[in-house]
Amino acid sequence: FPYTTLFRSVYVENKFGNVNAEVWANSYVSVAVSFGDSGPAPKRSPILIDNRGKYLAISVFRAPNDPPALVHLSVKLPIASHLEVVTASGRISLQGVSASVSLKSNSGDIESIIPAMVDANISARAPKGSVTSTVASTSVVDPHFLQARLGTGAKQLDAQTQTGRIK
């Protein structure tokens, strides 16, 4: 299910599976859906898209008569965008860093693959989970919290999960 639009802020919510986000050089958003092995796919697209000017909301909807299939989203967005991703227990994966990023999950794991020469303020919190980092200039003193500044800190990356792992 491809969808493209010009935008500024992108909000992605998936209570029924994982979200993979990738920052790219194009000036539009691309959305794709895939289904897990937990049952038959729904007969209609489970994606709701709300485009209000410079705000784009992408969410997964399940009607009462839809099968309980896992629904995974893949989203590609421009580097200048502001991204917020929310899941219940699904994994969040981010490749690259846009202007600002907020990743939130109740119990899902969060993984960020950050370019080597990025300028970003990074904050990661997992009160009942764990935080690890492979970025050379950061060290994790508290296994539940990380705060670091890379380069000038021009971009913002905030990751939060209650019981998952952040790396």
Coordinates of C-alpha atoms in Angstrom, one line a residue:
F1 CA 0.0 0.0 0.0
P2 CA 2.1 2.9 -1.2
Y3 CA 1.1 6.4 -0.2
T4 CA 3.0 9.6 -0.9
T5 CA 2.5 13.2 0.2
L6 CA 4.4 16.4 1.0
F7 CA 4.5 17.0 4.8
R8 CA 6.3 18.4 7.8
S9 CA 5.4 16.2 10.8
V10 CA 4.7 12.5 10.6
Y11 CA 2.9 10.6 13.4
V12 CA 2.9 6.7 13.2
E13 CA 0.9 4.6 15.6
N14 CA 0.7 0.8 15.4
K15 CA -0.9 -1.1 18.3
F16 CA -0.9 -4.4 16.3
G17 CA 2.7 -4.9 15.2
N18 CA 6.1 -3.5 14.4
V19 CA 7.1 -0.2 12.8
N20 CA 10.2 0.1 10.6
A21 CA 11.1 3.7 9.7
E22 CA 13.8 4.9 7.3
V23 CA 15.0 8.4 6.6
W24 CA 15.6 9.0 2.9
A25 CA 16.5 11.8 0.5
N26 CA 13.1 12.0 -1.2
S27 CA 10.6 14.7 -0.4
Y28 CA 7.6 12.5 0.2
V29 CA 6.5 9.7 2.6
S30 CA 6.2 6.1 1.5
V31 CA 4.1 3.6 3.6
A32 CA 4.0 -0.2 3.1
V33 CA 2.1 -2.8 5.2
S34 CA 2.9 -6.5 5.7
F35 CA 1.1 -9.1 7.8
G36 CA 2.5 -11.6 10.3
D37 CA 2.0 -15.3 10.4
S38 CA -0.7 -15.1 13.1
G39 CA -3.7 -15.6 10.8
P40 CA -5.3 -14.4 7.7
A41 CA -4.9 -10.9 6.4
P42 CA -7.9 -8.5 6.6
K43 CA -10.0 -8.0 3.5
R44 CA -9.4 -4.3 3.5
S45 CA -6.4 -2.1 4.2
P46 CA -5.9 -1.6 7.9
I47 CA -4.0 1.7 7.4
L48 CA -5.7 5.0 8.2
I49 CA -4.0 8.1 6.8
D50 CA -5.0 11.6 7.9
N51 CA -3.3 14.4 6.1
R52 CA -4.0 17.8 7.6
G53 CA -1.8 20.4 5.9
K54 CA 1.7 19.8 7.1
Y55 CA 0.8 17.0 9.5
L56 CA 0.5 13.4 8.4
A57 CA -0.9 10.7 10.8
I58 CA -0.6 7.1 9.8
S59 CA -2.3 4.5 12.1
V60 CA -3.4 0.9 12.0
F61 CA -7.1 0.2 12.6
R62 CA -8.7 -3.1 13.3
A63 CA -12.5 -3.4 13.1
P64 CA -14.2 -5.9 15.5
N65 CA -14.8 -8.4 12.7
D66 CA -11.2 -8.2 11.3
P67 CA -9.0 -11.2 11.9
P68 CA -6.4 -10.8 14.7
A69 CA -3.4 -10.6 12.3
L70 CA -0.2 -8.9 13.1
V71 CA 0.2 -5.8 11.0
H72 CA 3.7 -4.4 10.4
L73 CA 4.4 -0.9 8.9
S74 CA 7.3 0.3 6.9
V75 CA 7.6 4.1 6.6
K76 CA 10.1 6.1 4.6
L77 CA 10.3 9.8 5.3
P78 CA 12.3 12.9 4.3
I79 CA 15.3 13.9 6.4
A80 CA 13.7 17.3 7.2
S81 CA 10.6 15.8 8.8
H82 CA 9.6 15.5 12.4
L83 CA 8.8 11.9 13.3
E84 CA 6.8 10.3 16.2
V85 CA 6.3 6.6 16.3
V86 CA 4.2 4.8 19.0
T87 CA 3.6 1.1 19.5
A88 CA 2.1 -1.0 22.2
S89 CA 4.3 -4.1 22.2
G90 CA 5.7 -3.9 18.6
R91 CA 9.3 -3.4 17.8
I92 CA 10.4 0.0 16.5
S93 CA 13.4 0.1 14.1
L94 CA 14.8 3.4 12.8
Q95 CA 17.4 3.8 10.1
G96 CA 18.8 7.4 10.0
V97 CA 17.8 10.5 11.9
S98 CA 15.4 13.1 10.6
A99 CA 15.1 16.6 12.1
S100 CA 13.5 15.3 15.3
V101 CA 12.5 11.8 16.3
S102 CA 10.4 10.4 19.1
L103 CA 10.1 6.6 19.5
K104 CA 7.7 5.3 22.2
S105 CA 6.7 1.7 23.0
N106 CA 5.1 0.2 26.1
S107 CA 6.9 -3.1 25.9
G108 CA 8.5 -3.3 22.5
D109 CA 12.2 -3.1 21.7
I110 CA 13.6 0.0 19.9
E111 CA 16.6 0.0 17.6
S112 CA 18.2 3.0 16.0
I113 CA 20.8 2.8 13.3
I114 CA 22.5 6.2 13.4
P115 CA 24.9 7.5 10.7
A116 CA 28.5 7.8 11.8
M117 CA 28.7 11.6 11.4
V118 CA 25.3 12.7 12.7
D119 CA 24.8 15.8 14.8
A120 CA 22.2 14.8 17.4
N121 CA 21.1 15.0 21.0
I122 CA 20.1 11.4 22.1
S123 CA 18.0 10.4 25.0
A124 CA 16.9 6.8 25.7
R125 CA 14.9 5.6 28.7
A126 CA 13.8 2.1 29.6
P127 CA 12.7 2.1 33.3
K128 CA 12.1 -1.7 33.5
G129 CA 14.1 -2.6 30.4
S130 CA 17.6 -1.9 29.2
V131 CA 19.6 0.6 27.2
T132 CA 22.8 -0.2 25.3
S133 CA 24.8 1.8 22.8
T134 CA 27.4 1.0 20.2
V135 CA 28.1 4.7 19.4
A136 CA 31.8 5.2 20.1
S137 CA 31.5 8.5 21.9
T138 CA 28.7 7.4 24.3
S139 CA 28.8 5.2 27.4
V140 CA 25.9 3.8 29.3
V141 CA 26.4 4.5 33.0
D142 CA 22.8 3.6 34.0
P143 CA 21.5 0.4 32.2
H144 CA 18.0 2.1 32.0
F145 CA 19.0 5.6 30.8
L146 CA 21.3 7.2 28.2
Q147 CA 21.8 10.8 27.3
A148 CA 24.4 11.9 24.7
R149 CA 25.3 14.7 22.4
L150 CA 26.9 13.9 19.1
G151 CA 28.5 16.7 17.2
T152 CA 26.5 19.9 17.4
G153 CA 23.3 18.2 18.6
A154 CA 21.3 19.8 15.7
K155 CA 18.8 16.9 15.6
Q156 CA 16.9 15.3 18.4
L157 CA 16.4 11.5 19.0
D158 CA 14.3 10.4 22.0
A159 CA 13.5 6.7 22.6
Q160 CA 11.3 5.4 25.4
T161 CA 10.1 1.9 26.3
Q162 CA 8.8 0.7 29.7
T163 CA 10.0 -2.9 29.6
G164 CA 11.7 -3.3 26.2
R165 CA 15.3 -3.0 25.2
I166 CA 16.8 0.1 23.4
K167 CA 20.0 -0.2 21.4

